[in-house]
Protein backbone atom coordinates (compact mmCIF):
# COMPACT_ATOMS: atom_id res chain seq x y z
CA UNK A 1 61.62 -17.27 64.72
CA UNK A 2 60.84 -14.47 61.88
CA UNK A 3 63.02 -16.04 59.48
CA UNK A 4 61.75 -19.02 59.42
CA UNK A 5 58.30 -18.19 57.53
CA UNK A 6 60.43 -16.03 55.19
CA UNK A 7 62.11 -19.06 54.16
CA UNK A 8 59.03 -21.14 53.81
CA UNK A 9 57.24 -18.80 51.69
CA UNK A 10 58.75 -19.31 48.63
CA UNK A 11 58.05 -23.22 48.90
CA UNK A 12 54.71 -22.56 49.47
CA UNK A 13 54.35 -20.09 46.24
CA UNK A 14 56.19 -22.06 44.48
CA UNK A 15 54.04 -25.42 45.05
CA UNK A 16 51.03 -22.98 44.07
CA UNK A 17 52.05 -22.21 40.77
CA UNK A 18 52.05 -26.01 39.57
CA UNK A 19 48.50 -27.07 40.34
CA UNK A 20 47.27 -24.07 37.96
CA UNK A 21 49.45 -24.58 35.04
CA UNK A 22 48.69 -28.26 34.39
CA UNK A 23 44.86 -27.85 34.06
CA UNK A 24 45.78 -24.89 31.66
CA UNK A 25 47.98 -27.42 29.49
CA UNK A 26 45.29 -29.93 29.35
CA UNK A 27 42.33 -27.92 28.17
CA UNK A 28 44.48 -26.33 24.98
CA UNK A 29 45.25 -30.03 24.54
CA UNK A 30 41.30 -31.02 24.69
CA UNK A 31 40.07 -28.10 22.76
CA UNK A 32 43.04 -26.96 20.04
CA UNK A 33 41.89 -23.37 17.77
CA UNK A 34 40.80 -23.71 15.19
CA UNK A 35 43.14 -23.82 12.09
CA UNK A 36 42.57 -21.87 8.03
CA UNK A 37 42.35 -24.48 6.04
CA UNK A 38 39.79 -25.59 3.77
CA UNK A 39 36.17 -26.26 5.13
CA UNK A 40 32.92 -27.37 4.00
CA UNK A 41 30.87 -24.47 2.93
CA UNK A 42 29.19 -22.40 6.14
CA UNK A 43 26.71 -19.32 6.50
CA UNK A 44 28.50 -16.22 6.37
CA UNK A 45 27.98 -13.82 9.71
CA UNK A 46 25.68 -11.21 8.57
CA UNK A 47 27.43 -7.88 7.49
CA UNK A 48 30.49 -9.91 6.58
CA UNK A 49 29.94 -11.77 3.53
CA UNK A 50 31.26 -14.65 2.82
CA UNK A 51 33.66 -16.34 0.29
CA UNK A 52 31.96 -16.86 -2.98
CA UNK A 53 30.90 -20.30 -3.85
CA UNK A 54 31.94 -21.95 -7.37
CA UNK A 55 28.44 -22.68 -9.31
CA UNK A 56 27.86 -26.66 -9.58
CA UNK A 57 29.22 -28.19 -12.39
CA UNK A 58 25.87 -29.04 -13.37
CA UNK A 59 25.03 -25.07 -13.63
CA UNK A 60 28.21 -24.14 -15.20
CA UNK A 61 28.51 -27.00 -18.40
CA UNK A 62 25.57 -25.20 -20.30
CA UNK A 63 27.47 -21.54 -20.49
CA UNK A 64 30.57 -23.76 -22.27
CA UNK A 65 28.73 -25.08 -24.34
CA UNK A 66 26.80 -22.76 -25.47
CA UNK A 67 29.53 -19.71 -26.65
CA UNK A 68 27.22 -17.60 -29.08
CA UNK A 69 24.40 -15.61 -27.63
CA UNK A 70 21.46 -16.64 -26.13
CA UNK A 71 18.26 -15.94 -27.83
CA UNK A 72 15.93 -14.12 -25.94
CA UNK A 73 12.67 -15.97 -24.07
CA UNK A 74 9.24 -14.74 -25.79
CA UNK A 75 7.57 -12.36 -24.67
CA UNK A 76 4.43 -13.23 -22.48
CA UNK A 77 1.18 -12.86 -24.00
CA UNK A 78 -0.78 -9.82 -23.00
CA UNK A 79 -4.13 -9.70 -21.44
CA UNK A 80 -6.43 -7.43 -23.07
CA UNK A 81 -8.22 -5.14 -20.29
CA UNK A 82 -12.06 -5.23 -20.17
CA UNK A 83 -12.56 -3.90 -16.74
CA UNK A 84 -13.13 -0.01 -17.29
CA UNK A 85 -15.55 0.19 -20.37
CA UNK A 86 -18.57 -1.00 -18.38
CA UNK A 87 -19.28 0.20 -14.88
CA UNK A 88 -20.67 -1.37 -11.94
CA UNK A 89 -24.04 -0.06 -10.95
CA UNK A 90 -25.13 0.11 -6.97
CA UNK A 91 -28.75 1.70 -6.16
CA UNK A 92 -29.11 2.95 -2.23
CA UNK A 93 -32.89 3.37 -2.23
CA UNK A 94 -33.47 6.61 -0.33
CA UNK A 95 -35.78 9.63 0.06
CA UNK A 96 -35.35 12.70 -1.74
CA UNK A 97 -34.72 14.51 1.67
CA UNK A 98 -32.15 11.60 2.79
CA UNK A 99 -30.48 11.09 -0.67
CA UNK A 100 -27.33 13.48 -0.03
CA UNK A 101 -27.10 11.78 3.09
CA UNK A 102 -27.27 8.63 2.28
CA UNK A 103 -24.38 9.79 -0.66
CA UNK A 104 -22.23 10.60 2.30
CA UNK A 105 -22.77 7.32 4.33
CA UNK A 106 -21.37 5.89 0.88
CA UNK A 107 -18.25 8.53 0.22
CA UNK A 108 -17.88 7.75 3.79
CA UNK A 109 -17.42 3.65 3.37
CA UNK A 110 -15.46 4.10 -0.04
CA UNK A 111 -12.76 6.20 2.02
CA UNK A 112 -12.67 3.44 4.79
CA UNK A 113 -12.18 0.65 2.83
CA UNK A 114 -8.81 2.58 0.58
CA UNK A 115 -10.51 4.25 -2.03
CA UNK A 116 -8.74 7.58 -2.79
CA UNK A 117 -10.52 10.58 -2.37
CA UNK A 118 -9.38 11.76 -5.47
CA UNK A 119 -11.17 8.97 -6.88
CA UNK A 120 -14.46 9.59 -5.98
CA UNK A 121 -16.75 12.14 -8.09
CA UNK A 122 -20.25 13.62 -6.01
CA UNK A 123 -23.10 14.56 -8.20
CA UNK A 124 -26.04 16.11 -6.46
CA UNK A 125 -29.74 16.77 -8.54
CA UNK A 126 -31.12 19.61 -6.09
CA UNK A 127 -29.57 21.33 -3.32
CA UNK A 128 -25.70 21.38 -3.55
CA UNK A 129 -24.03 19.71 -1.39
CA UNK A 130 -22.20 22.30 1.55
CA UNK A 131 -19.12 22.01 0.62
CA UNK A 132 -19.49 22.93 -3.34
CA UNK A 133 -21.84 25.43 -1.95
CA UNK A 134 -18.94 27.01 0.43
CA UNK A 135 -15.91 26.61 -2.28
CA UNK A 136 -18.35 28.25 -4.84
CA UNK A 137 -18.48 31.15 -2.73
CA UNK A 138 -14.67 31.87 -3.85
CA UNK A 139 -15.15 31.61 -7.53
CA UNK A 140 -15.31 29.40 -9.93
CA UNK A 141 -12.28 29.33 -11.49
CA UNK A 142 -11.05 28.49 -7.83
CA UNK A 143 -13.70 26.01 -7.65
CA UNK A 144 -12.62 24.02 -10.76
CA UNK A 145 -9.15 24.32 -10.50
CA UNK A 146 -9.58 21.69 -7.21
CA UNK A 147 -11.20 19.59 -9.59
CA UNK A 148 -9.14 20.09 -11.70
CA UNK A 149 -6.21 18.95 -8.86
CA UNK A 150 -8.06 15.86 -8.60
CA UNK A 151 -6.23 15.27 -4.92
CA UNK A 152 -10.19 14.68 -3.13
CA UNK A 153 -13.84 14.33 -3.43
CA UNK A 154 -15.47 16.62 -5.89
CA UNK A 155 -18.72 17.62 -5.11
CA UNK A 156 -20.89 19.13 -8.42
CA UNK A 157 -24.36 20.11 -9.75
CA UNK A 158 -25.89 17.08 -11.83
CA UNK A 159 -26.58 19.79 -14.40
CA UNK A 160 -22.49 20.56 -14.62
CA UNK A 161 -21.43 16.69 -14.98
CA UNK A 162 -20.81 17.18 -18.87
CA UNK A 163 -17.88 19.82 -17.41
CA UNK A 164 -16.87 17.06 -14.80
CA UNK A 165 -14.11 15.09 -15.97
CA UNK A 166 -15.03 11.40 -15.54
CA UNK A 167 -13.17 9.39 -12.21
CA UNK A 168 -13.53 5.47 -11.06
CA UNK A 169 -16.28 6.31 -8.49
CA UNK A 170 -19.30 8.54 -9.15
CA UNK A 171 -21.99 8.64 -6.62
CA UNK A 172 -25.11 10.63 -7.58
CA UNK A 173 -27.77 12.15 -4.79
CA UNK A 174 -31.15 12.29 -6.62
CA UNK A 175 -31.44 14.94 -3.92
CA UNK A 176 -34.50 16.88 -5.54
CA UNK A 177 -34.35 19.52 -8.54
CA UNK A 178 -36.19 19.74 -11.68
CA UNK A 179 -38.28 16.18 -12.72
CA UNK A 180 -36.05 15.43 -15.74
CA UNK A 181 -32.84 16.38 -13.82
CA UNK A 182 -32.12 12.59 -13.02
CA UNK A 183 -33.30 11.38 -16.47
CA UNK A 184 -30.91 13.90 -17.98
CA UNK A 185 -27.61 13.39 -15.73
CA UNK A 186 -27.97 9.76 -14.69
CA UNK A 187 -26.80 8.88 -18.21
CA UNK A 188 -23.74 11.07 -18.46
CA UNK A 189 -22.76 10.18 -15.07
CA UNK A 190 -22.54 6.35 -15.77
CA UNK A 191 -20.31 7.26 -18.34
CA UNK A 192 -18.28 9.12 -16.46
CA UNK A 193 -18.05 6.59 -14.12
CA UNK A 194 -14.92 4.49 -14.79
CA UNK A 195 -15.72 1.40 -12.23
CA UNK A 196 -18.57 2.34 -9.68
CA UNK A 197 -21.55 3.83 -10.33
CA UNK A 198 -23.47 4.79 -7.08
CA UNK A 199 -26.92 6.37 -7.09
CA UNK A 200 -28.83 6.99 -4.12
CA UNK A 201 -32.53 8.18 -4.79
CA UNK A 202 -35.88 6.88 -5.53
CA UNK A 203 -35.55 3.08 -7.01
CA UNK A 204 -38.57 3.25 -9.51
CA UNK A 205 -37.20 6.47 -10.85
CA UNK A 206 -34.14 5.33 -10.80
CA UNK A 207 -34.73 1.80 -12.72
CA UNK A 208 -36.82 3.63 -15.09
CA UNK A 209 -34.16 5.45 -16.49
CA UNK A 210 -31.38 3.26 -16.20
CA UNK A 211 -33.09 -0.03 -16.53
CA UNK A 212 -34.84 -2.49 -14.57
CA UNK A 213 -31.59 -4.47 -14.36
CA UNK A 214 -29.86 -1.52 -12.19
């Protein structure tokens, strides 16, 4: 009785083995690899580029037939600038008392909405502002060399703004000081101004030195 599954068990392997190499046959049959050759032109995977395609005939018969140099395209016509020489002017109507604040609310915006602090020049008629008041206190040749660095706001004395080199954005507090301090700095300060002119003070003292159209 033991031999006789010994015997058997070949057969049984062996009938086994067909079944799984027929299906095996047909799907290489069905779906053959794919073969180099020449193809129509694909995407190349990305990081591996691809073979280079020949230009279109169309592109290439101009470089035959034209064998001497090419002269070169004019040059584009230049727009002359006429945005710096005359600034815009912006009056914030305020107190004297609220005039260096109301010179903050507007440093304040300008930095908010990408203006570089570096860009922005403070000019104040009466009381300096704290922090001129605070850097002062180490000098002034300390004092003027941050000016000087031009990497913030620069806060000054109205009376010092022919010593101020000029920036796009000057905002001036009217803050107080002697009567004819405005009427003497407002002038220089618009033309240090290179696009904004801000001035935050009395509006009939303001107008009346800078015009009615301010």
């Amino acid at each position: 009785m033991p031999l006789t599954p010994a015997i058997e068990e070949p057969q049984i392997h062996e009938s086994a083995q067909g079944p799984r190499v027929t299906p095996a046959a047909s799907r290489t049959a069905q779906t053959p690899r794919p073969v180099p050759g020449p193809r129509p032109a694909a995407v190349p995977r990305p990081g591996r580029p691809g073979p280079a395609r020949p230009a279109p005939p169309a592109q290439r018969a101009p470089q035959a037939a034209t064998p001497g140099p090419v002269p070169a395209a004019p040059a584009a016509p230049t727009t002359p600038s006429v945005s710096a020489s005359v600034p815009q002017v912006q009056l914030i109507p305020a107190s004297v008392e609220g005039a260096l604040d109301a010179a903050e609310e507007a440093v304040d915006l300008l930095l908010d909405t990408g203006r570089a602090p570096g860009d922005i020049l403070v000019l104040t008629t009466g009381d300096p502002h704290p922090w001129a008041a605070h850097e002062l206190s180490f000098g002034e040749e300390a004092y003027w060399a941050q000016h000087d660095a031009r990497d913030d706001v620069f806060y000054a004395d109205a009376a010092q703004v022919q010593r101020a080199a000029g920036r796009p954005v000057v905002v001036f507090a009217a803050n107080g000081g002697p009567l004819d301090a405005a009427a003497d700095a407002l002038p220089v300060a618009l033309a240090r101004a290179g696009a904004l002119l801000i001035v935050c003070g009395d509006a009939q003292q303001i107008n009346s030195v800078l015009g009615a159209g301010v």
